[in-house]
Coordinates of C-alpha atoms in Angstrom, one line a residue:
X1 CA 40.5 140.1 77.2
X2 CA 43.2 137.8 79.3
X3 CA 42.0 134.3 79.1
X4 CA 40.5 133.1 82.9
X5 CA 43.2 130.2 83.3
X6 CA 41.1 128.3 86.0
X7 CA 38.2 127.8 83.9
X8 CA 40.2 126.9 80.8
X9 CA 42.3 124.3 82.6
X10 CA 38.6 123.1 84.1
X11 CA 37.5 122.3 80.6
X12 CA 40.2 120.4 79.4
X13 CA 40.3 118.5 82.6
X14 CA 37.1 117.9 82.1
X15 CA 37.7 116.5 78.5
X16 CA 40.4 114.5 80.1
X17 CA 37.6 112.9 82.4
X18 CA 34.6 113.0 79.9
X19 CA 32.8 109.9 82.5
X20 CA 33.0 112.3 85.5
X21 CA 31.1 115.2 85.9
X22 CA 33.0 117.7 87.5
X23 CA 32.0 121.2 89.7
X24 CA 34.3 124.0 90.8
X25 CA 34.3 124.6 94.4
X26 CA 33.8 126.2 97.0
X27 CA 30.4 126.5 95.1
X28 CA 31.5 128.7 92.2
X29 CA 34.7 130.2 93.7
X30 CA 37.1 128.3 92.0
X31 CA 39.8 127.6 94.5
X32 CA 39.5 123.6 93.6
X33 CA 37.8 120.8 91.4
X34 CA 35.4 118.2 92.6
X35 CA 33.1 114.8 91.5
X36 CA 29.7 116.3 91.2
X37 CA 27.0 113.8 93.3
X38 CA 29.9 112.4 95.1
X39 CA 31.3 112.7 98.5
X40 CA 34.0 110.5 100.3
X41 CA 33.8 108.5 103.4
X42 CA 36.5 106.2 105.7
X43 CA 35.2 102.7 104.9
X44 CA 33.1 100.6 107.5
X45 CA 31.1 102.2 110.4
X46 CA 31.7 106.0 109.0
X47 CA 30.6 105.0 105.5
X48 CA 27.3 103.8 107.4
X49 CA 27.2 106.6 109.6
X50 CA 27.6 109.5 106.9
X51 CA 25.1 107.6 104.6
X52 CA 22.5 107.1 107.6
X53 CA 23.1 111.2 108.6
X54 CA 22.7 112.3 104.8
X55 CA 19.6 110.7 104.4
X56 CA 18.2 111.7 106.8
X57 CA 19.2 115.0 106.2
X58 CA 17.6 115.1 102.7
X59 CA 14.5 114.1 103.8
X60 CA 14.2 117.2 105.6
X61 CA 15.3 118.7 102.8
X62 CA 13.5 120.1 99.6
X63 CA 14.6 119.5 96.6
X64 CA 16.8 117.1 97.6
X65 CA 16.3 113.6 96.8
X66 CA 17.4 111.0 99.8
X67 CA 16.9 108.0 97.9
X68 CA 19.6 108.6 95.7
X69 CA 21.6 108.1 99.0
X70 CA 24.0 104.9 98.2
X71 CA 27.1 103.7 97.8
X72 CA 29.4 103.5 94.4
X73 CA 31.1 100.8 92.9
X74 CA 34.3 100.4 93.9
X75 CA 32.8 100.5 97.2
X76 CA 36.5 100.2 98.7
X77 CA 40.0 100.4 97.7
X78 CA 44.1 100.4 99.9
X79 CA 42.6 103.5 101.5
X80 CA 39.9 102.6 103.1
X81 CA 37.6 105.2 101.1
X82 CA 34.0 104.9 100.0
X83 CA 32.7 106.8 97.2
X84 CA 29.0 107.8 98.4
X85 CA 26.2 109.0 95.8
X86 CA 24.1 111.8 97.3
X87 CA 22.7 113.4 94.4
X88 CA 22.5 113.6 90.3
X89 CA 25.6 114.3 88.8
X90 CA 23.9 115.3 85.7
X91 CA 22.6 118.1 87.7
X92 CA 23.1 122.0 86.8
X93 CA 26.5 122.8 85.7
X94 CA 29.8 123.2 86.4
X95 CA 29.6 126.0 89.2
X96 CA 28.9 124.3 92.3
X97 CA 26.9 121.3 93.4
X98 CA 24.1 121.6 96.0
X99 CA 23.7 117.5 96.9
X100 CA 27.4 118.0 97.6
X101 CA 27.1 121.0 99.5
X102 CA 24.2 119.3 101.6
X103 CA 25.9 116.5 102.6
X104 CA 28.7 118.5 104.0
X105 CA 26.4 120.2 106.1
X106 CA 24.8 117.4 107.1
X107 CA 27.7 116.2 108.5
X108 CA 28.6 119.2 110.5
X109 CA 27.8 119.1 113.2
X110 CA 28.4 115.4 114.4
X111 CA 31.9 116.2 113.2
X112 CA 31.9 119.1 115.5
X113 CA 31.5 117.7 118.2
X114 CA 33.6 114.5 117.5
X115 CA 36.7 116.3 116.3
X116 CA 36.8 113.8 113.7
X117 CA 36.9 114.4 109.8
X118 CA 33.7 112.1 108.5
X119 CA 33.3 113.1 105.1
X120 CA 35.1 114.8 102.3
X121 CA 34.4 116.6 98.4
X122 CA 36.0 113.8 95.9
X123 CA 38.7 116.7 94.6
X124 CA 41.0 116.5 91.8
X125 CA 44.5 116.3 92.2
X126 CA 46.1 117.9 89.8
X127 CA 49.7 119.1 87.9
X128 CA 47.3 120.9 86.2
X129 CA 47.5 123.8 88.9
X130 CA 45.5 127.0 88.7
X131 CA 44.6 125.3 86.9
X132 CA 47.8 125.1 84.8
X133 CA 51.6 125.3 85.8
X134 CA 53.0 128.9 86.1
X135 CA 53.0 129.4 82.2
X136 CA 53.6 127.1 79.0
X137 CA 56.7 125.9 78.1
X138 CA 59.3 128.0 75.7
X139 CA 61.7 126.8 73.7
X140 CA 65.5 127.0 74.1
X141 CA 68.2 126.6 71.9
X142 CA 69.7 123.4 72.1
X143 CA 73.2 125.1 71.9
X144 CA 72.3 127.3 75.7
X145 CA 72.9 125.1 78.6
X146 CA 70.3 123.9 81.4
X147 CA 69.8 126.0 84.1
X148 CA 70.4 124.8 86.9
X149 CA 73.7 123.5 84.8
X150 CA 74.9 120.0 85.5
X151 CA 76.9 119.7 88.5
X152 CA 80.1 118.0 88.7
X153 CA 79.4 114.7 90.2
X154 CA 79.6 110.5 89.3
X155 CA 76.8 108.4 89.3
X156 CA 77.8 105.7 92.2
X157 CA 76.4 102.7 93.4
X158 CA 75.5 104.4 96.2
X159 CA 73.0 106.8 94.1
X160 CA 70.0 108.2 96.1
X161 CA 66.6 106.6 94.6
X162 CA 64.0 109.4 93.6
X163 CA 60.7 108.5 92.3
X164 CA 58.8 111.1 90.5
X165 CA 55.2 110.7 90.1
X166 CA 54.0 112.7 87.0
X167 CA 53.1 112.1 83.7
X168 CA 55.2 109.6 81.5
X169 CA 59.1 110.2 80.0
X170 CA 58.8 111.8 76.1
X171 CA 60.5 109.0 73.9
X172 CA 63.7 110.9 73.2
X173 CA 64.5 111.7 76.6
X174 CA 67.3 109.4 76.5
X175 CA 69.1 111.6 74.0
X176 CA 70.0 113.9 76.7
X177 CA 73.1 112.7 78.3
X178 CA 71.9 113.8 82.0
X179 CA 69.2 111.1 81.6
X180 CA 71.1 108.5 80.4
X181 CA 70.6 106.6 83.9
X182 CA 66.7 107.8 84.3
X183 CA 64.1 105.1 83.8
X184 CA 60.2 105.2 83.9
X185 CA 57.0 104.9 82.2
X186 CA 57.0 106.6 78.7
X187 CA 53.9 109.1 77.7
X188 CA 50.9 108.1 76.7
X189 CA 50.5 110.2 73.8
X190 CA 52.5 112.8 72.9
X191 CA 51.1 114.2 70.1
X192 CA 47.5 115.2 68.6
X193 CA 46.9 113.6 65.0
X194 CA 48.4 116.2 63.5
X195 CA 51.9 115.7 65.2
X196 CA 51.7 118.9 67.9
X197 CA 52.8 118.4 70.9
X198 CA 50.0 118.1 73.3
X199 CA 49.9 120.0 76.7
X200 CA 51.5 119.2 79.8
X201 CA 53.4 116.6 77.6
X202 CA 57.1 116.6 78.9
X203 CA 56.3 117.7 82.2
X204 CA 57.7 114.4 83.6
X205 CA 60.7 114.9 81.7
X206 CA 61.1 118.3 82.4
X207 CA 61.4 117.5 86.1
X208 CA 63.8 114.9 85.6
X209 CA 66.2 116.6 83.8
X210 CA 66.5 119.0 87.2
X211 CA 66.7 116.5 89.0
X212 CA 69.8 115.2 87.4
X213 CA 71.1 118.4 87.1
X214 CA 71.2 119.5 90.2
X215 CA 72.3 115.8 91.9
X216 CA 73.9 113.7 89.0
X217 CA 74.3 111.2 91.6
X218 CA 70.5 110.0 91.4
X219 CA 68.7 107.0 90.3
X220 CA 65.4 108.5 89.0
X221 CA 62.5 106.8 87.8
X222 CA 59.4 108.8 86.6
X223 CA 55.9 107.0 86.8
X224 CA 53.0 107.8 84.4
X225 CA 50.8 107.8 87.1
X226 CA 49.1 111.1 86.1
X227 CA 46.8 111.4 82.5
X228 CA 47.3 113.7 80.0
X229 CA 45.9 116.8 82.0
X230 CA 47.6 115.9 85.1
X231 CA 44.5 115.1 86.7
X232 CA 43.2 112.1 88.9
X233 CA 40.4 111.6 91.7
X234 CA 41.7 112.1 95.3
X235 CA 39.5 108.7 95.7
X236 CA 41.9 107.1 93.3
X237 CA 45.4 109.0 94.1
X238 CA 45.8 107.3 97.1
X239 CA 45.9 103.5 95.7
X240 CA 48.4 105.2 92.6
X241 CA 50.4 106.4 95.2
X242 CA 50.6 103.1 97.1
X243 CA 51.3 101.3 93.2
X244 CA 54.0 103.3 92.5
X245 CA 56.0 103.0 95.6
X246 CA 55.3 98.8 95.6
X247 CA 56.0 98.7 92.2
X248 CA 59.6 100.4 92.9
X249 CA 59.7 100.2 96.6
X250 CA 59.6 103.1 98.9
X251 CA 62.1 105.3 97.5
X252 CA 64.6 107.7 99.4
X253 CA 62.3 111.0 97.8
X254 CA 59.1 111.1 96.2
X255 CA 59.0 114.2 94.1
X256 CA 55.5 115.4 93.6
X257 CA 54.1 118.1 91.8
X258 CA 50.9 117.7 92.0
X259 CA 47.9 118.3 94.5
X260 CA 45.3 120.3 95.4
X261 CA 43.2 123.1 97.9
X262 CA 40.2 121.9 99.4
X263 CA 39.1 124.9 102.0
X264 CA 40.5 122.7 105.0
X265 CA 43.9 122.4 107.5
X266 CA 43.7 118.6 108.3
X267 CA 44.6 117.5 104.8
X268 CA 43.4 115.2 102.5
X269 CA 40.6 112.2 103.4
X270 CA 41.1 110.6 100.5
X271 CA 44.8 110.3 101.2
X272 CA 44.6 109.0 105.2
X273 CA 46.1 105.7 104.2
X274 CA 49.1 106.5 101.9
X275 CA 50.2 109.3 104.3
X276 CA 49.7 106.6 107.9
X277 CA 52.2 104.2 105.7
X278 CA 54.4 107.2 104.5
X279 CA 55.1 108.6 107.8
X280 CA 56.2 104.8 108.6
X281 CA 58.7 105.2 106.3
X282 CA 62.2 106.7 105.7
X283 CA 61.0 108.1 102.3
X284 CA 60.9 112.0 102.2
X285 CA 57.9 113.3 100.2
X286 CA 59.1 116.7 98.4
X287 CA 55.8 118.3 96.8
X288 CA 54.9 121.6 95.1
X289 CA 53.0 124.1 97.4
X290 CA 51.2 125.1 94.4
X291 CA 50.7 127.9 91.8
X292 CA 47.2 130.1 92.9
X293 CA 49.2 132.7 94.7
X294 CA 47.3 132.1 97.7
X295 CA 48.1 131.2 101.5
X296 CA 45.3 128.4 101.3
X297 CA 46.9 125.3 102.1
X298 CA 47.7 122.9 99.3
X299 CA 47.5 118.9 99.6
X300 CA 50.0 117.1 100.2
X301 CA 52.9 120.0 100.6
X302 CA 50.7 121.3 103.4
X303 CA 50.9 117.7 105.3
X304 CA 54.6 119.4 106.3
X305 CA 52.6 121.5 108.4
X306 CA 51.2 119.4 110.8
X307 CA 53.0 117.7 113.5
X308 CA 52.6 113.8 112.7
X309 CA 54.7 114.6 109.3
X310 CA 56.9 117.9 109.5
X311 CA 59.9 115.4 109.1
X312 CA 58.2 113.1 106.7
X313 CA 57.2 116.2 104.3
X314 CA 59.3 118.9 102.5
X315 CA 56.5 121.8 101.1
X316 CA 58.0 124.1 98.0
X317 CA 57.0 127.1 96.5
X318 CA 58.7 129.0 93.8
X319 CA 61.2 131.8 93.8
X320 CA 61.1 134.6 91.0
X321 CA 64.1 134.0 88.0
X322 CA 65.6 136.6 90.0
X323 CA 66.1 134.4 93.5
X324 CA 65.2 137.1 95.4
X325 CA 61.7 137.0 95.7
X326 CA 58.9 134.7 95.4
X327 CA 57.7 134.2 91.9
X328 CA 54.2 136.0 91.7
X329 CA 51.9 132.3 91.3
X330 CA 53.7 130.5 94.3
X331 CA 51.7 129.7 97.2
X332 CA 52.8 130.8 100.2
X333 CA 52.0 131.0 104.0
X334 CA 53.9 129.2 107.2
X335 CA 52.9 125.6 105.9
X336 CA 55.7 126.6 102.7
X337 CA 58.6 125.1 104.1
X338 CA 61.2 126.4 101.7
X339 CA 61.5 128.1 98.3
X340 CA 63.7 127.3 95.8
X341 CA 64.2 128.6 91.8
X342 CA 61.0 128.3 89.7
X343 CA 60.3 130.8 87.5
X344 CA 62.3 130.2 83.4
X345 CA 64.1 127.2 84.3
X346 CA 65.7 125.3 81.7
X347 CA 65.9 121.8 81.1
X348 CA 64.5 118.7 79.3
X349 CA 61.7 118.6 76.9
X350 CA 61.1 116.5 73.7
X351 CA 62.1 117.3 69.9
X352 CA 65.4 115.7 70.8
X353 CA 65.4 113.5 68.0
X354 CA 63.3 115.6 65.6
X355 CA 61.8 119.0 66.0
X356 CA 58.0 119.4 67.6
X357 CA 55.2 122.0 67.2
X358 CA 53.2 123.0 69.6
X359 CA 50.6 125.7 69.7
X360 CA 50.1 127.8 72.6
X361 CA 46.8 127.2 74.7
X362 CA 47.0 130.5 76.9
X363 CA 47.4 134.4 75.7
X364 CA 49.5 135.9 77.8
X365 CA 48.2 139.1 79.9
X366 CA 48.9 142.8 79.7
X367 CA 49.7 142.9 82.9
X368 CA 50.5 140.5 86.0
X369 CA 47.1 138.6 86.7
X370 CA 48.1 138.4 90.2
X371 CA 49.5 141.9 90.5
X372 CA 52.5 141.8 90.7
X373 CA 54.7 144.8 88.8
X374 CA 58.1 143.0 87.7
X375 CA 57.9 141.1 84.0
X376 CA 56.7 137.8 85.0
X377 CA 55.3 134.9 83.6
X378 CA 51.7 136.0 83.2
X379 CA 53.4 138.5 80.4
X380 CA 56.5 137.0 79.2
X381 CA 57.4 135.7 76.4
X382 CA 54.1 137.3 74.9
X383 CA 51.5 135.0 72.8
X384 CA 48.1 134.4 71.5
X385 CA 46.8 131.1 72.4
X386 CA 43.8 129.2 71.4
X387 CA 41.9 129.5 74.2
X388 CA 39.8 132.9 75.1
X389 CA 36.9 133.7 77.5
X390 CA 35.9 136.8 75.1
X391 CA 34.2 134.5 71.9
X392 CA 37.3 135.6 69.7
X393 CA 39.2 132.8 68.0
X394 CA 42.7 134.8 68.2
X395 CA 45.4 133.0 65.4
X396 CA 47.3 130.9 68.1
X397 CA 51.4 130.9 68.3
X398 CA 53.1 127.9 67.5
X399 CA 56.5 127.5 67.9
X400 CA 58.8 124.4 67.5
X401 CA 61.0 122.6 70.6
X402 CA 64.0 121.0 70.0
X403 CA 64.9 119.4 72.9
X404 CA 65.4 122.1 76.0
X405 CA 62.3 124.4 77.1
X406 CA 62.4 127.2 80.0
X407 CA 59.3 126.4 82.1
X408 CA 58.1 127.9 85.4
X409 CA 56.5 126.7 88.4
X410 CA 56.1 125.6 91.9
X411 CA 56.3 121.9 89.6
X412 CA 59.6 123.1 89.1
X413 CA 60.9 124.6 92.2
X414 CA 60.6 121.0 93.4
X415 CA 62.5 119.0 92.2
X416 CA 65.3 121.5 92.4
X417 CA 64.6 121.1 96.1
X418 CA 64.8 117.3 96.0
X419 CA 67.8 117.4 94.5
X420 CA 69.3 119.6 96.6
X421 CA 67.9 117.2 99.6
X422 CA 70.0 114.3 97.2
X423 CA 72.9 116.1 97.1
X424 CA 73.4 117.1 100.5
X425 CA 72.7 112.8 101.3
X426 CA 75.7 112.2 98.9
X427 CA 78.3 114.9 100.4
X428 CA 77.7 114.0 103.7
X429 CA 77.1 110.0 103.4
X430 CA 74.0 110.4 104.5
X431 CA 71.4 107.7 104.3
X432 CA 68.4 108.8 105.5
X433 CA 66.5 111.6 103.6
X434 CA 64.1 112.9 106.6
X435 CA 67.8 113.5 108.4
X436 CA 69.9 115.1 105.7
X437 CA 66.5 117.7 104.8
X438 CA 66.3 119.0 108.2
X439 CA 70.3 119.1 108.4
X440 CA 70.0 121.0 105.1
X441 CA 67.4 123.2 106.5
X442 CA 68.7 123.7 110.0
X443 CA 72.4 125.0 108.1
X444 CA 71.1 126.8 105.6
X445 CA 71.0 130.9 105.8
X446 CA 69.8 131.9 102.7
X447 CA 66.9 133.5 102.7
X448 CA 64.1 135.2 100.2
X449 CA 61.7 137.8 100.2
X450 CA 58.1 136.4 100.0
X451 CA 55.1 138.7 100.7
X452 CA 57.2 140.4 102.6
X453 CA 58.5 138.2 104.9
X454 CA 61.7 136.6 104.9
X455 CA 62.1 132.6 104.4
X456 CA 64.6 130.0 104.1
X457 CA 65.5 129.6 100.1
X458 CA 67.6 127.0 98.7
X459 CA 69.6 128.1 95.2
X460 CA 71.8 125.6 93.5
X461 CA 75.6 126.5 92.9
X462 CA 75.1 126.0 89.2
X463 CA 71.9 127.9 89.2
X464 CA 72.1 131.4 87.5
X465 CA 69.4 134.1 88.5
X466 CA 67.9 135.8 85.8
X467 CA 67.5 139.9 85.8
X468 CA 63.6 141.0 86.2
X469 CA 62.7 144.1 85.5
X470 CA 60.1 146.5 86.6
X471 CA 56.7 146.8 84.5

């Protein structure tokens, strides 16, 4: 039996976040991760208000305890969010949360008629989409080249500044010449204690070594700012967000492949204050539209939706290896701004300086798991991994990188993107990164098949497409 992805990636994350109890939501749909007992509130007068209007709620309420009503320590943080208790967290398991569910409906109708978002699920965001990327890396002979291959280009004083936010640089990333001008935070751990490479690890990496591919002519720095799962409390993201960027200053692109769904089109609460300062800025946010194969909007790519930031925020999703079509995890819907290449890309990993195992966590399926009938990802390159919602203990693949990996993902696709933004800024001496994406988009004509309608896609010159073939 194919392993259930969602709920595999919701244990580890879990592991990752042993304090925090964590639910799937909506109730046991699992479109998106939340605190359990938690909901979020704007600071001040609307922390008051939603606390006041749950209470009261509960007491009306059986089952439902309203003294547990109160406030969480930190009570406040750069965004201007409150963490509110409204029921146990130790509470039932994993597949749903009714104190959570309560509160939100408590809250109903007062937003109703106000118009105005009061309270919020505490979600995870995540690179942990889906709850994984598009499939686990693969390795590649050091001896093939990247793909996209490295443009021809100097790196100038005039270099555009891209910040990634992801997890940290392996420690031989330096080995590859294309990153000889990338700086960052390194990984936490890289390996178990038995030297395998853990998962997710070289993710960061991965995506920098696109970047630089695609626009040599970049200063790139990549922040740990994400754990080992990819995973961090949309109460929290927003103050990482705001560390990164006054750590480094506001850079010319954020590349971000991270985020999450939360059933809504008016983004994320938790978020509010970075995006306010964001859409003050020059700085063009380029993030991943996600890898459920669904039209639900996906936080922050989906911010390039609505009005206030359609300039401030470029939204990704993948293409198939192909280029012709999308690739069968992307996201997809009118809030997708572009696609670009994201399906067996080849760049950057770790094993550089010495080879590193790593076991395979997924089994691949027999057959697409989002029905699709060309050889994708969900079946290709086949493997038994360790994890498996049948009981059996299948003998996992391992397999040994060496410094490249072919990967896939709407992770992927953007960076591509952002370096195509890059490049188009350095051809045309343009300064501005909001400007020189729209100018990018506004020329452009090639398009892509997606659910069968047609979209604007964006293929590197030194990209190569990849034949698919038919199930």
């Amino acid at each position: 039996m194919a392993p259930q992805r969602f709920h595999e990636q919701f244990d580890q994350i879990q592991r990752s976040m042993p304090d925090i109890p964590l639910a799937l939501g909506p109730d046991d749909a699992a479109e998106f991760i939340y605190e359990k007992g938690v909901v979020l509130a704007r600071d001040g007068e609307e922390a008051q208000l939603v606390e006041d209007t749950v209470r009261t709620h509960f007491d009306r309420t059986t089952g439902l305890v309203a003294d547990r009503v109160q406030r969480v320590s930190p009570q406040t943080n750069r965004s201007g969010i409150t963490r509110i208790q409204v029921g146990d967290p130790g509470q039932g398991d994993g597949r749903g949360d009714r104190a959570v569910a309560g509160a939100l409906r408590a809250l109903r109708e007062r937003e109703g008629r106000t118009g105005r978002r009061l309270v919020s699920r505490n979600h995870i965001v995540s690179i942990a989409v889906n709850s994984c990327p598009g499939d686990e890396p693969v390795p590649v002979p050091i001896t093939e080249p990247p793909n996209p291959a490295a443009a021809e280009g100097a790196h100038e004083d005039t270099a555009v500044r891209v910040l990634v936010i992801d997890n940290g640089l392996t420690h031989d990333f330096g080995s590859y010449p294309l990153l000889a001008n990338t700086q960052g935070d390194p990984q936490v751990q890289e390996t178990d204690a038995n030297g395998v490479l853990q998962q997710y690890v070289g993710h960061g990496t991965f995506i920098a070594g696109l970047l630089a591919a695609v626009e040599p002519n970049t200063d790139i720095t990549v922040r740990n700012t994400l754990n080992d799962a990819g995973a961090v409390l949309e109460s929290e993201f927003g103050d990482l967000l705001f560390d990164a960027v006054e750590r480094d200053g506001w850079p010319d692109i954020l590349s971000l492949s991270a985020g999450t769904s939360n059933g809504r089109v008016d983004g994320l609460l938790g978020l509010d204050g970075f995006m306010a300062a964001l859409r003050d800025q020059s700085t063009l946010l380029v993030a991943a539209a996600g890898n459920n194969a669904s039209a639900t909007p996906f936080w922050p790519a989906a911010y390039a939706s609505l009005p206030d930031y359609a300039d401030a925020v470029l939204s990704v999703g993948a293409l198939r290896s192909d280029g012709e079509f999308g690739a069968c995890f992307s996201n997809h819907g009118a809030w997708v701004k572009v696609y670009a290449p994201g399906e067996r890309l080849t760049s950057a990993l770790t094993g550089f300086d010495a080879p590193v195992p790593y076991i395979y966590q997924h089994s691949t399926y027999d057959a697409c798991r989002f029905g699709f009938t060309y050889h994708c990802t969900c079946q290709y390159p086949g493997h038994e991994g360790v994890l498996s919602d049948d009981g059996s203990t299948p003998t996992p693949d391992q397999v040994l990188f060496e410094g490249f990996a072919q990967w896939s993902g709407t992770s992927f696709a953007t960076p591509v993107a952002a370096g195509l933004v890059a490049a188009y800024m350095t051809a045309n001496k343009e300064q501005d990164p909001r400007v020189a994406a729209r100018e990018l988009l506004t020329g452009n004509t090639e398009i892509a098949e997606v659910r069968g309608a047609h979209v604007p896609a964006l293929r590197p010159p030194t990209w190569r497409a990849i034949p698919t073939t038919s199930v």
